[in-house]
Each structure stands twice: as structure tokens, then as C-alpha cells.
Amino acid sequence: MTLALNPAWSLPLTLLCGAALVGLVLWTYPPRVRHLSPGVRRTLLGLRLAAAVLLTVALLRPELRREETETERPAILVLADVSRSMTIADGPGGASRFESMRSVLAAAAPALAELGEDLEVFVATFDAARNPPPEEAEGAGGAGEAPDPLSVLPEEPSGDRTALGAVLGELVRSDADLSSVVLLTDAAQRALPPDDADPRAAGALLAESGVRVYGVPFGSDGAVTAGFDLSVEDLRVDPVVFEKKRVPVSGVVRIVGGAGREFTVRLLTESPPARGPGDETELVPVEPSGDARPVTVVRPTQGVEEIPVELTFVPQTAGEMKLALQIEPVEGELKQTNNQRATVLSVRKGGIRVLYFDRLRPEVNALRRVNLSNKIQLDYVELPANPNALSPGLRLEAALFEPGRYDAFIIGDVAAEAFREGNDDFLDDLAARVEDGAGLMMTGGLNSFGPGGWGRTALRNVLPVELPRGGAVDDFDPRNQIAGEVPMIPTRQGAQNYVMLLADPAENAEVWRNLPPLEGANRLELKRNVPADVLAVGPDDVPLLIAAEYGRSRVLAFAGDTTWLWPLSGFEAEHARFWRQVVLWLTRKEEDTDGPVFVVAEPRNVVPGRPARLKLGARDAEGEPVPDAQFTVEVTAPDGEVSTLSPRVAGPANPGVFRAEAADTDAPGDYWVRVRATAGSGDGAGTLLGPDAVTRFVVDPRDLELDNPAADPALLADLARTTGGSVVPPEELPAFLARWAEEPPAAAESTVLSRTPLYDKWWVPLIFVGLMGTEWYLRKKRGLV
């Protein structure tokens, strides 16, 4: 312990101020008390000097200092994986990973006991979390104790998930003063939100905290097969299909240990379809019909191989149906719960029928690809651009315009006169079908819109653009046409419109920027006083795609006619999706619902533990959305438990559409959703808007731990490298810990300086007040105040 000064200013300046204060007292005070007796004079001067000296001492701020050296004992955590993937028997001699780990820990127990005499050593297990934290585990070890690792291990590993990132992240946030983590695991992260934190990010945080990870890997990374297993990894099919129309189904099967053998992959469906919760029906093989191929045979050539499969089937009746892709189980499989994957389809009566008029040109072949969709049938009628060239083989028939035959019409680069033949004006019939609710689209071309004479037809009031007279047919007119490259850019409204969504909203703009520009376009001008939305523009904000409502129908005016350039540049999927969404929007099928009350599960298949998103709504008799409808949404789980959801409005861009999330999806099986809609206002408030809408989604019977049980030693190596640790082979762990026991990691020493100030004690101001008060009293008594 030492006495030290901590002056308010520099020491010379503080001493100078103190000397000046004392000097001032000696210079000014004696003359004022010279008439007093010597005793009183000395007393007053002494009191004033004592107060000045006390102030000087306070400015010097004296304190008692004590230095102590503290030794911090480094803490070591031994963390053992007890998830079910540790049951995989791919260790030496056919031992499971858990058995190998138990043997290694038993061999390392003496070294851990010796290490625990000098260091803080904890032993704990983990799967989805630490079980329990090491300081709470019986026999987990601690200061001066000999931890018994086997006492912490369970009889068998039973964890359903491996949340390695969340466990390491919890170590970062804990108060434990760790220096090293010995991690015994197969290192395969298998977790669901909110426990699916990135292990590498957690490792970086541990490195910042000075904690090193020493990985002890168990298990094979898949290069060596641990057994024989067949599984369906993926199933893809359109959730809305149409009866009597061939439906393509794609999937991926994974085969482990079956090289050179043949395996059957087939489609299964319900027979009969389930009607509601608790109605369990058997899945039976889909029967071949026509050109459908619901079964195939695969033959892997490698020990571990993923094989894509393409199948087709023809649904025979409308309604909801369950469809499954199965690879037939065979004897000797590691597990059979992953041999099939199922989903739910909505089968509707009839498909969407579209009639397309155009002259023969590249755009026709590209647009006719929309006919490959399993829900759209596009019929093409070739017409000449020049109506005078109409040949007997290119004649229109009145039957094409019969009510209800087609749901939408697309008019390409043809003049209006091509629809007139003799006394027949088929445009009057076409306009009548649009009045009935059929969708209409006109695309660009030299003979489209005004130049093609469409301003003198019955469609002049239907299209949302001005139709001025143009030049001669098949003649380029700069007043009506744009030459050169024309990029297609979504507007703010277009970016939210179903037609223009070629990708997720965050990536949609980038996809449109990457599409090849159109070769020329028509100059379109919005019709005055007609409500319409410009969905896409070109250079100088020239409108390219305009959407409008006309009575019960929807209308599109598209200035382009060269979207065939997109698939030529590798954008086949974007081209198909654009035209498919055009047709669905024109026919009001983008919500995939026909009834007044609807509900759609997005997606129809859910991984256990992840929420299922539901889209629901109600429409009136005219098909218009009911934005103030009130909904009751019930979800029935496979065990029969019913939960109620609270829907929310989807947003201003989707009036009458609501969304909800079903979050309790841990159990695999069918989840049934029932939506009841009632009027929310007006005289009919509380009345039903239609029959309850019912749908279902499927939680796949996936096993996070065992569906793909391969170990991930690369992740363990990354964690060790990031934190400054190392990978220790299991057989070397006892020797590694023995070296630590002989030469423990250096204990961290730190010097702690404690200070006891003497200038800010309660008695310092008390003495000062006492000195000044006594002096004032004496002066008062002598008449000096």
C-alpha cells in the first residue's frame, strides 16, 4: 500500500496555487487583526492558514493505492453431440458414432480428471441446445473436480435436431469465462428457425471472444455409404391442374448403396379422395392412361446418386386430390419413412382456353409455347397481315366466337379487315364475347392498333389506348412505331402486378433488366378519361404494357411483338412465366380460385416446424373482392387438434386478399384448413358470403437427423481454423488432453489496482466548515464581522 497524489491539475501548477493561497493569507490577514491580543491574533491566523492548507491538500487529491496480482484459471468445455444422427453405424468395426464417442471419452476420462485438478473443466451434451448448461449438470465437473464424462452422456442419443450454430452462439452470450471448447460431433447442422443460426458466424464471434474450438469429428461425409437407403428428395407439380389434361410431375430420388440395381419410381394418389379431417384414405398407384407415364425405372451407377425423374398423369375428376411420388421400398433399407413425398393438388373442370390470331412470324412460335402449361389450351388461327391476301385455307368460322367457347382472345399483327368476310363481321361477335367477360389482349405490330384500322371497329371502346389512323398496312410509320432496341421496364404499379412478377419481389427488377430488349414497339397513348394502369414502359417512359378493366373483362394493350428474343437468349422460363401470367390475369385465374370464398396454401408442402402461409378472401356475385369481409380460419392438425388463426390484410395492392400463417406444424401429416367468410358491414353484416372454403397442406414426414445423415467434417475444420483451434482425430483425443494435463494452458495473470481516495471523504468538508466557522465566530465576537 502506498500514498499517492492525483492532483486536479499538473503537480507544479497545483503546488503553485496552494502556495499562492497561503501567501495571500499571510499577506492580507495579519494587518486586519494586529489590534487584537497576540493569542487571539495567532489563533485566527492559524485557523485561516489551516483552511488554506486543507484546500491545497484537497486539490492534490491524495489516495491510498494497492496493487494485487490475480490469476485467472482458463475454463474448458467438453461438448458432446447427442442428436440421433450419432446413431449412424459408420464407425470403425461398424460401431455407431455415439458408441465411438463414448469409447473415446472413456479413454480420455483420466486425462480430464488430471486436467480438472488445475483448470475449470466442464462436460455437457447438446442437440437443439445444451442439455443442460454445464454448471448445472450433475458430475459435469468444475474447479478442482475430476469430471466424469460418461455420467453426462445418455444411454442413447435422442435429439431430433442439431442446432450447432445456436449452441455456439449461446456460448458467446453466456457469462462462462471459457478459453477452449472441445467439440465432439458429426458437425452436420440440422435445425429449423429460430434455431438455425449459422455455425460459422457463431465461430467468428467465439474467435473475437478469445475462445478456441477443438473439433473431434465422428462419421462419414457421404463418400463412404453407411448403409442402403432410398428416398424422395423433391416433388414438383403445379398446385392447380385440370381434369382430363396431362399433368407433368418432376422429382428427385436419392439412392445410397444401390449402384447397378434397378428401382421403380411411381405416382400414387388417393382412392377415394379424403373429404376432411380424420378421413384417411389409401394411396394407390396411378393407372396409366393415354400418353401419360406415371411410373419409371431408375438405375444408379454410383454409391450415392441423386436422379431426376419426369412423370405424367391425367386426373379424371375435379376436386382436391393428394398426389405422392414414391420410390418403391426394398428389403434392407436403412429407413423407409423417406421413400415418398406427397402434396395436394386442386383439380378443376376444364382448362383455360385462349384463341390467338396472328400472321405467321417468330412471335407465334414463341407464344404458342404457353400451350405447354397444364392449365392453358391455346388455339392459333393464322390470318394474313394484308386482308386482300385472305386465302380459302385461312377462313374464320362463326363457331370460334360462340359464347363460352374461349376464355380470352389475343390479337397479334393483323389488320381489322382480316376479321371481315363478305357480310360477316366477326369483330362484332368478338366484342360481344368481351362484353360477356372474356379477356382481350392486343400485341404490337405494323398492323396493330391504329394502323390496322382498329379504330373503326367494335373494339375501339374496349382497348384502353387511342387508335388514330395510320399509314398503309405493313408500312413503317415513325408516328406510330418505335425503331431500335426497346428495353421493357416495370413501373412502380407494374412491379406489384401479378403479370410482371417474374421472380421474387426483391429480385424481380433485376430479372427485367437482364431480359433482352424488344426490337421496336408501337407508340401507345392512353385513352383520356379511361382508368388504366401502365405496367411497363420503354425509353422516355413510353408506355409498353397497359392494363384496364372493361366491364367484367380485363384488357391488355402490349406495344411489343418480339418477346421471342427472350428464349433465344436463355430466358425460356421467364418468357413462359410472363405469357402464362398474362393469360391467368386476363381470365381472372391468378388467385387460383373459382368460389366466392377461397383459401390457398402456399406452399402445399411444408417442412416440419416451418409455418404454412395461407392466402384467403371472398368475392361477391360479380366476382369483385369483398375487402371488409370477416373470416374464421381453423386449422385441424393430424392429431385432431384445432387451432384458430387471425388473418391480416395482404396490402393495398391486393384488395380483398388476406393472409394468415399456421405455425404449429411439428407433426407430419395432413393439415386441413377451413375458412368461413361473413359480411362485415351493411344490412347483411354477419351473413355468410358463400360455402366454407376447405383446403389442406401436407407436412412432410421428414426426419432432419436421419434423412441425410452424412457428417460434415469440413464445417468442423472451418470452426477450428476460424477460432485458432485445431481438428483432433478421435483416437488422438486422450493423448491430446494428456498433453494439456502435463502442460496446462497458461493461466492468465492480471494486476488489479485498487484506489482509496482520501480527499472526498465526508470529514474533509466537515473539517473545512469547522475551521471557517470557528474563525468566523471569533471574528464576530471581536467585532470584525
PDB file of N, CA and C in Angstrom, residues 56-109:
ATOM      1  N   THR A  56      -5.594  23.155  -0.312  1.00  0.00           N
ATOM      2  CA  THR A  56      -4.456  22.730  -1.141  1.00  0.00           C
ATOM      3  C   THR A  56      -4.336  21.205  -1.164  1.00  0.00           C
ATOM      4  N   VAL A  57      -4.503  20.587   0.020  1.00  0.00           N
ATOM      5  CA  VAL A  57      -4.450  19.119   0.083  1.00  0.00           C
ATOM      6  C   VAL A  57      -5.568  18.502  -0.744  1.00  0.00           C
ATOM      7  N   ALA A  58      -6.761  19.097  -0.694  1.00  0.00           N
ATOM      8  CA  ALA A  58      -7.873  18.570  -1.488  1.00  0.00           C
ATOM      9  C   ALA A  58      -7.579  18.658  -2.976  1.00  0.00           C
ATOM     10  N   LEU A  59      -6.908  19.765  -3.398  1.00  0.00           N
ATOM     11  CA  LEU A  59      -6.537  19.890  -4.807  1.00  0.00           C
ATOM     12  C   LEU A  59      -5.475  18.868  -5.204  1.00  0.00           C
ATOM     13  N   LEU A  60      -4.625  18.483  -4.272  1.00  0.00           N
ATOM     14  CA  LEU A  60      -3.615  17.460  -4.560  1.00  0.00           C
ATOM     15  C   LEU A  60      -4.230  16.058  -4.625  1.00  0.00           C
ATOM     16  N   ARG A  61      -5.425  15.879  -4.092  1.00  0.00           N
ATOM     17  CA  ARG A  61      -6.215  14.642  -4.123  1.00  0.00           C
ATOM     18  C   ARG A  61      -5.376  13.414  -3.739  1.00  0.00           C
ATOM     19  N   PRO A  62      -4.984  13.298  -2.528  1.00  0.00           N
ATOM     20  CA  PRO A  62      -4.208  12.138  -2.078  1.00  0.00           C
ATOM     21  C   PRO A  62      -5.084  10.880  -2.046  1.00  0.00           C
ATOM     22  N   GLU A  63      -4.476   9.724  -2.257  1.00  0.00           N
ATOM     23  CA  GLU A  63      -5.190   8.451  -2.238  1.00  0.00           C
ATOM     24  C   GLU A  63      -4.236   7.344  -1.839  1.00  0.00           C
ATOM     25  N   LEU A  64      -4.821   6.276  -1.270  1.00  0.00           N
ATOM     26  CA  LEU A  64      -4.066   5.069  -0.945  1.00  0.00           C
ATOM     27  C   LEU A  64      -4.218   4.088  -2.098  1.00  0.00           C
ATOM     28  N   ARG A  65      -3.093   3.572  -2.588  1.00  0.00           N
ATOM     29  CA  ARG A  65      -3.122   2.653  -3.719  1.00  0.00           C
ATOM     30  C   ARG A  65      -2.596   1.287  -3.288  1.00  0.00           C
ATOM     31  N   ARG A  66      -3.311   0.231  -3.824  1.00  0.00           N
ATOM     32  CA  ARG A  66      -2.888  -1.130  -3.507  1.00  0.00           C
ATOM     33  C   ARG A  66      -2.894  -1.944  -4.807  1.00  0.00           C
ATOM     34  N   GLU A  67      -1.817  -2.601  -5.117  1.00  0.00           N
ATOM     35  CA  GLU A  67      -1.699  -3.457  -6.300  1.00  0.00           C
ATOM     36  C   GLU A  67      -1.755  -4.920  -5.889  1.00  0.00           C
ATOM     37  N   GLU A  68      -2.643  -5.695  -6.631  1.00  0.00           N
ATOM     38  CA  GLU A  68      -2.783  -7.123  -6.374  1.00  0.00           C
ATOM     39  C   GLU A  68      -2.715  -7.876  -7.697  1.00  0.00           C
ATOM     40  N   THR A  69      -2.038  -9.001  -7.713  1.00  0.00           N
ATOM     41  CA  THR A  69      -1.927  -9.838  -8.904  1.00  0.00           C
ATOM     42  C   THR A  69      -2.914 -10.999  -8.788  1.00  0.00           C
ATOM     43  N   GLU A  70      -3.836 -11.088  -9.811  1.00  0.00           N
ATOM     44  CA  GLU A  70      -4.847 -12.143  -9.824  1.00  0.00           C
ATOM     45  C   GLU A  70      -4.543 -13.131 -10.943  1.00  0.00           C
ATOM     46  N   THR A  71      -4.753 -14.390 -10.676  1.00  0.00           N
ATOM     47  CA  THR A  71      -4.534 -15.446 -11.662  1.00  0.00           C
ATOM     48  C   THR A  71      -5.893 -16.024 -12.082  1.00  0.00           C
ATOM     49  N   GLU A  72      -6.189 -15.928 -13.398  1.00  0.00           N
ATOM     50  CA  GLU A  72      -7.453 -16.439 -13.933  1.00  0.00           C
ATOM     51  C   GLU A  72      -7.229 -17.861 -14.447  1.00  0.00           C
ATOM     52  N   ARG A  73      -8.011 -18.796 -13.935  1.00  0.00           N
ATOM     53  CA  ARG A  73      -7.888 -20.189 -14.356  1.00  0.00           C
ATOM     54  C   ARG A  73      -8.697 -20.369 -15.644  1.00  0.00           C
ATOM     55  N   PRO A  74      -8.078 -20.781 -16.756  1.00  0.00           N
ATOM     56  CA  PRO A  74      -8.830 -20.959 -18.004  1.00  0.00           C
ATOM     57  C   PRO A  74      -9.845 -22.086 -17.870  1.00  0.00           C
ATOM     58  N   ALA A  75     -11.071 -21.855 -18.383  1.00  0.00           N
ATOM     59  CA  ALA A  75     -12.138 -22.857 -18.322  1.00  0.00           C
ATOM     60  C   ALA A  75     -12.219 -23.587 -19.660  1.00  0.00           C
ATOM     61  N   ILE A  76     -12.423 -24.893 -19.602  1.00  0.00           N
ATOM     62  CA  ILE A  76     -12.516 -25.740 -20.793  1.00  0.00           C
ATOM     63  C   ILE A  76     -13.868 -26.433 -20.766  1.00  0.00           C
ATOM     64  N   LEU A  77     -14.581 -26.403 -21.910  1.00  0.00           N
ATOM     65  CA  LEU A  77     -15.881 -27.055 -22.039  1.00  0.00           C
ATOM     66  C   LEU A  77     -15.750 -28.208 -23.026  1.00  0.00           C
ATOM     67  N   VAL A  78     -16.094 -29.407 -22.584  1.00  0.00           N
ATOM     68  CA  VAL A  78     -16.161 -30.581 -23.456  1.00  0.00           C
ATOM     69  C   VAL A  78     -17.630 -30.759 -23.825  1.00  0.00           C
ATOM     70  N   LEU A  79     -17.943 -30.630 -25.121  1.00  0.00           N
ATOM     71  CA  LEU A  79     -19.326 -30.601 -25.584  1.00  0.00           C
ATOM     72  C   LEU A  79     -19.561 -31.788 -26.513  1.00  0.00           C
ATOM     73  N   ALA A  80     -20.481 -32.689 -26.120  1.00  0.00           N
ATOM     74  CA  ALA A  80     -20.708 -33.933 -26.863  1.00  0.00           C
ATOM     75  C   ALA A  80     -22.073 -33.915 -27.546  1.00  0.00           C
ATOM     76  N   ASP A  81     -22.115 -34.320 -28.789  1.00  0.00           N
ATOM     77  CA  ASP A  81     -23.331 -34.358 -29.608  1.00  0.00           C
ATOM     78  C   ASP A  81     -24.157 -35.587 -29.241  1.00  0.00           C
ATOM     79  N   VAL A  82     -25.445 -35.372 -28.885  1.00  0.00           N
ATOM     80  CA  VAL A  82     -26.337 -36.492 -28.562  1.00  0.00           C
ATOM     81  C   VAL A  82     -27.584 -36.452 -29.438  1.00  0.00           C
ATOM     82  N   SER A  83     -27.458 -35.921 -30.659  1.00  0.00           N
ATOM     83  CA  SER A  83     -28.574 -35.979 -31.601  1.00  0.00           C
ATOM     84  C   SER A  83     -28.634 -37.350 -32.249  1.00  0.00           C
ATOM     85  N   ARG A  84     -29.776 -37.672 -32.889  1.00  0.00           N
ATOM     86  CA  ARG A  84     -29.999 -39.028 -33.385  1.00  0.00           C
ATOM     87  C   ARG A  84     -29.108 -39.396 -34.570  1.00  0.00           C
ATOM     88  N   SER A  85     -28.516 -38.393 -35.234  1.00  0.00           N
ATOM     89  CA  SER A  85     -27.587 -38.738 -36.313  1.00  0.00           C
ATOM     90  C   SER A  85     -26.357 -39.448 -35.775  1.00  0.00           C
ATOM     91  N   MET A  86     -26.117 -39.346 -34.468  1.00  0.00           N
ATOM     92  CA  MET A  86     -24.984 -40.043 -33.873  1.00  0.00           C
ATOM     93  C   MET A  86     -25.242 -41.553 -33.743  1.00  0.00           C
ATOM     94  N   THR A  87     -26.470 -41.989 -34.094  1.00  0.00           N
ATOM     95  CA  THR A  87     -26.753 -43.432 -34.067  1.00  0.00           C
ATOM     96  C   THR A  87     -26.300 -44.129 -35.344  1.00  0.00           C
ATOM     97  N   ILE A  88     -25.888 -43.365 -36.350  1.00  0.00           N
ATOM     98  CA  ILE A  88     -25.470 -43.971 -37.614  1.00  0.00           C
ATOM     99  C   ILE A  88     -24.217 -44.810 -37.394  1.00  0.00           C
ATOM    100  N   ALA A  89     -24.279 -46.057 -37.861  1.00  0.00           N
ATOM    101  CA  ALA A  89     -23.174 -47.001 -37.627  1.00  0.00           C
ATOM    102  C   ALA A  89     -22.191 -46.946 -38.788  1.00  0.00           C
ATOM    103  N   ASP A  90     -21.394 -45.908 -38.853  1.00  0.00           N
ATOM    104  CA  ASP A  90     -20.369 -45.807 -39.889  1.00  0.00           C
ATOM    105  C   ASP A  90     -18.979 -45.647 -39.278  1.00  0.00           C
ATOM    106  N   GLY A  91     -18.821 -46.094 -38.024  1.00  0.00           N
ATOM    107  CA  GLY A  91     -17.536 -46.018 -37.358  1.00  0.00           C
ATOM    108  C   GLY A  91     -16.714 -47.282 -37.561  1.00  0.00           C
ATOM    109  N   PRO A  92     -15.526 -47.304 -36.977  1.00  0.00           N
ATOM    110  CA  PRO A  92     -14.672 -48.493 -37.100  1.00  0.00           C
ATOM    111  C   PRO A  92     -15.375 -49.738 -36.567  1.00  0.00           C
ATOM    112  N   GLY A  93     -15.308 -50.822 -37.340  1.00  0.00           N
ATOM    113  CA  GLY A  93     -15.914 -52.074 -36.914  1.00  0.00           C
ATOM    114  C   GLY A  93     -17.420 -52.049 -36.882  1.00  0.00           C
ATOM    115  N   GLY A  94     -18.040 -51.088 -37.596  1.00  0.00           N
ATOM    116  CA  GLY A  94     -19.496 -50.996 -37.615  1.00  0.00           C
ATOM    117  C   GLY A  94     -20.091 -50.344 -36.388  1.00  0.00           C
ATOM    118  N   ALA A  95     -19.264 -49.709 -35.551  1.00  0.00           N
ATOM    119  CA  ALA A  95     -19.778 -49.030 -34.358  1.00  0.00           C
ATOM    120  C   ALA A  95     -20.495 -47.749 -34.762  1.00  0.00           C
ATOM    121  N   SER A  96     -21.497 -47.369 -33.982  1.00  0.00           N
ATOM    122  CA  SER A  96     -22.180 -46.110 -34.243  1.00  0.00           C
ATOM    123  C   SER A  96     -21.293 -44.948 -33.829  1.00  0.00           C
ATOM    124  N   ARG A  97     -21.641 -43.761 -34.320  1.00  0.00           N
ATOM    125  CA  ARG A  97     -20.876 -42.571 -33.958  1.00  0.00           C
ATOM    126  C   ARG A  97     -20.928 -42.348 -32.447  1.00  0.00           C
ATOM    127  N   PHE A  98     -22.089 -42.605 -31.854  1.00  0.00           N
ATOM    128  CA  PHE A  98     -22.234 -42.400 -30.415  1.00  0.00           C
ATOM    129  C   PHE A  98     -21.374 -43.393 -29.633  1.00  0.00           C
ATOM    130  N   GLU A  99     -21.350 -44.651 -30.086  1.00  0.00           N
ATOM    131  CA  GLU A  99     -20.516 -45.650 -29.411  1.00  0.00           C
ATOM    132  C   GLU A  99     -19.041 -45.284 -29.519  1.00  0.00           C
ATOM    133  N   SER A 100     -18.628 -44.809 -30.684  1.00  0.00           N
ATOM    134  CA  SER A 100     -17.240 -44.385 -30.854  1.00  0.00           C
ATOM    135  C   SER A 100     -16.924 -43.213 -29.932  1.00  0.00           C
ATOM    136  N   MET A 101     -17.861 -42.263 -29.827  1.00  0.00           N
ATOM    137  CA  MET A 101     -17.640 -41.106 -28.969  1.00  0.00           C
ATOM    138  C   MET A 101     -17.572 -41.518 -27.504  1.00  0.00           C
ATOM    139  N   ARG A 102     -18.449 -42.431 -27.094  1.00  0.00           N
ATOM    140  CA  ARG A 102     -18.420 -42.910 -25.707  1.00  0.00           C
ATOM    141  C   ARG A 102     -17.076 -43.576 -25.396  1.00  0.00           C
ATOM    142  N   SER A 103     -16.566 -44.378 -26.341  1.00  0.00           N
ATOM    143  CA  SER A 103     -15.284 -45.049 -26.120  1.00  0.00           C
ATOM    144  C   SER A 103     -14.151 -44.040 -26.006  1.00  0.00           C
ATOM    145  N   VAL A 104     -14.199 -43.029 -26.852  1.00  0.00           N
ATOM    146  CA  VAL A 104     -13.141 -42.010 -26.822  1.00  0.00           C
ATOM    147  C   VAL A 104     -13.184 -41.247 -25.508  1.00  0.00           C
ATOM    148  N   LEU A 105     -14.381 -40.874 -25.038  1.00  0.00           N
ATOM    149  CA  LEU A 105     -14.487 -40.130 -23.777  1.00  0.00           C
ATOM    150  C   LEU A 105     -14.064 -41.007 -22.592  1.00  0.00           C
ATOM    151  N   ALA A 106     -14.378 -42.311 -22.655  1.00  0.00           N
ATOM    152  CA  ALA A 106     -13.944 -43.204 -21.576  1.00  0.00           C
ATOM    153  C   ALA A 106     -12.415 -43.250 -21.513  1.00  0.00           C
ATOM    154  N   ALA A 107     -11.771 -43.318 -22.685  1.00  0.00           N
ATOM    155  CA  ALA A 107     -10.311 -43.344 -22.715  1.00  0.00           C
ATOM    156  C   ALA A 107      -9.715 -42.018 -22.267  1.00  0.00           C
ATOM    157  N   ALA A 108     -10.452 -40.918 -22.500  1.00  0.00           N
ATOM    158  CA  ALA A 108      -9.942 -39.590 -22.147  1.00  0.00           C
ATOM    159  C   ALA A 108     -10.267 -39.200 -20.712  1.00  0.00           C
ATOM    160  N   ALA A 109     -11.081 -40.006 -19.995  1.00  0.00           N
ATOM    161  CA  ALA A 109     -11.510 -39.640 -18.646  1.00  0.00           C
ATOM    162  C   ALA A 109     -10.339 -39.401 -17.692  1.00  0.00           C
TER     163      ALA A 109
END
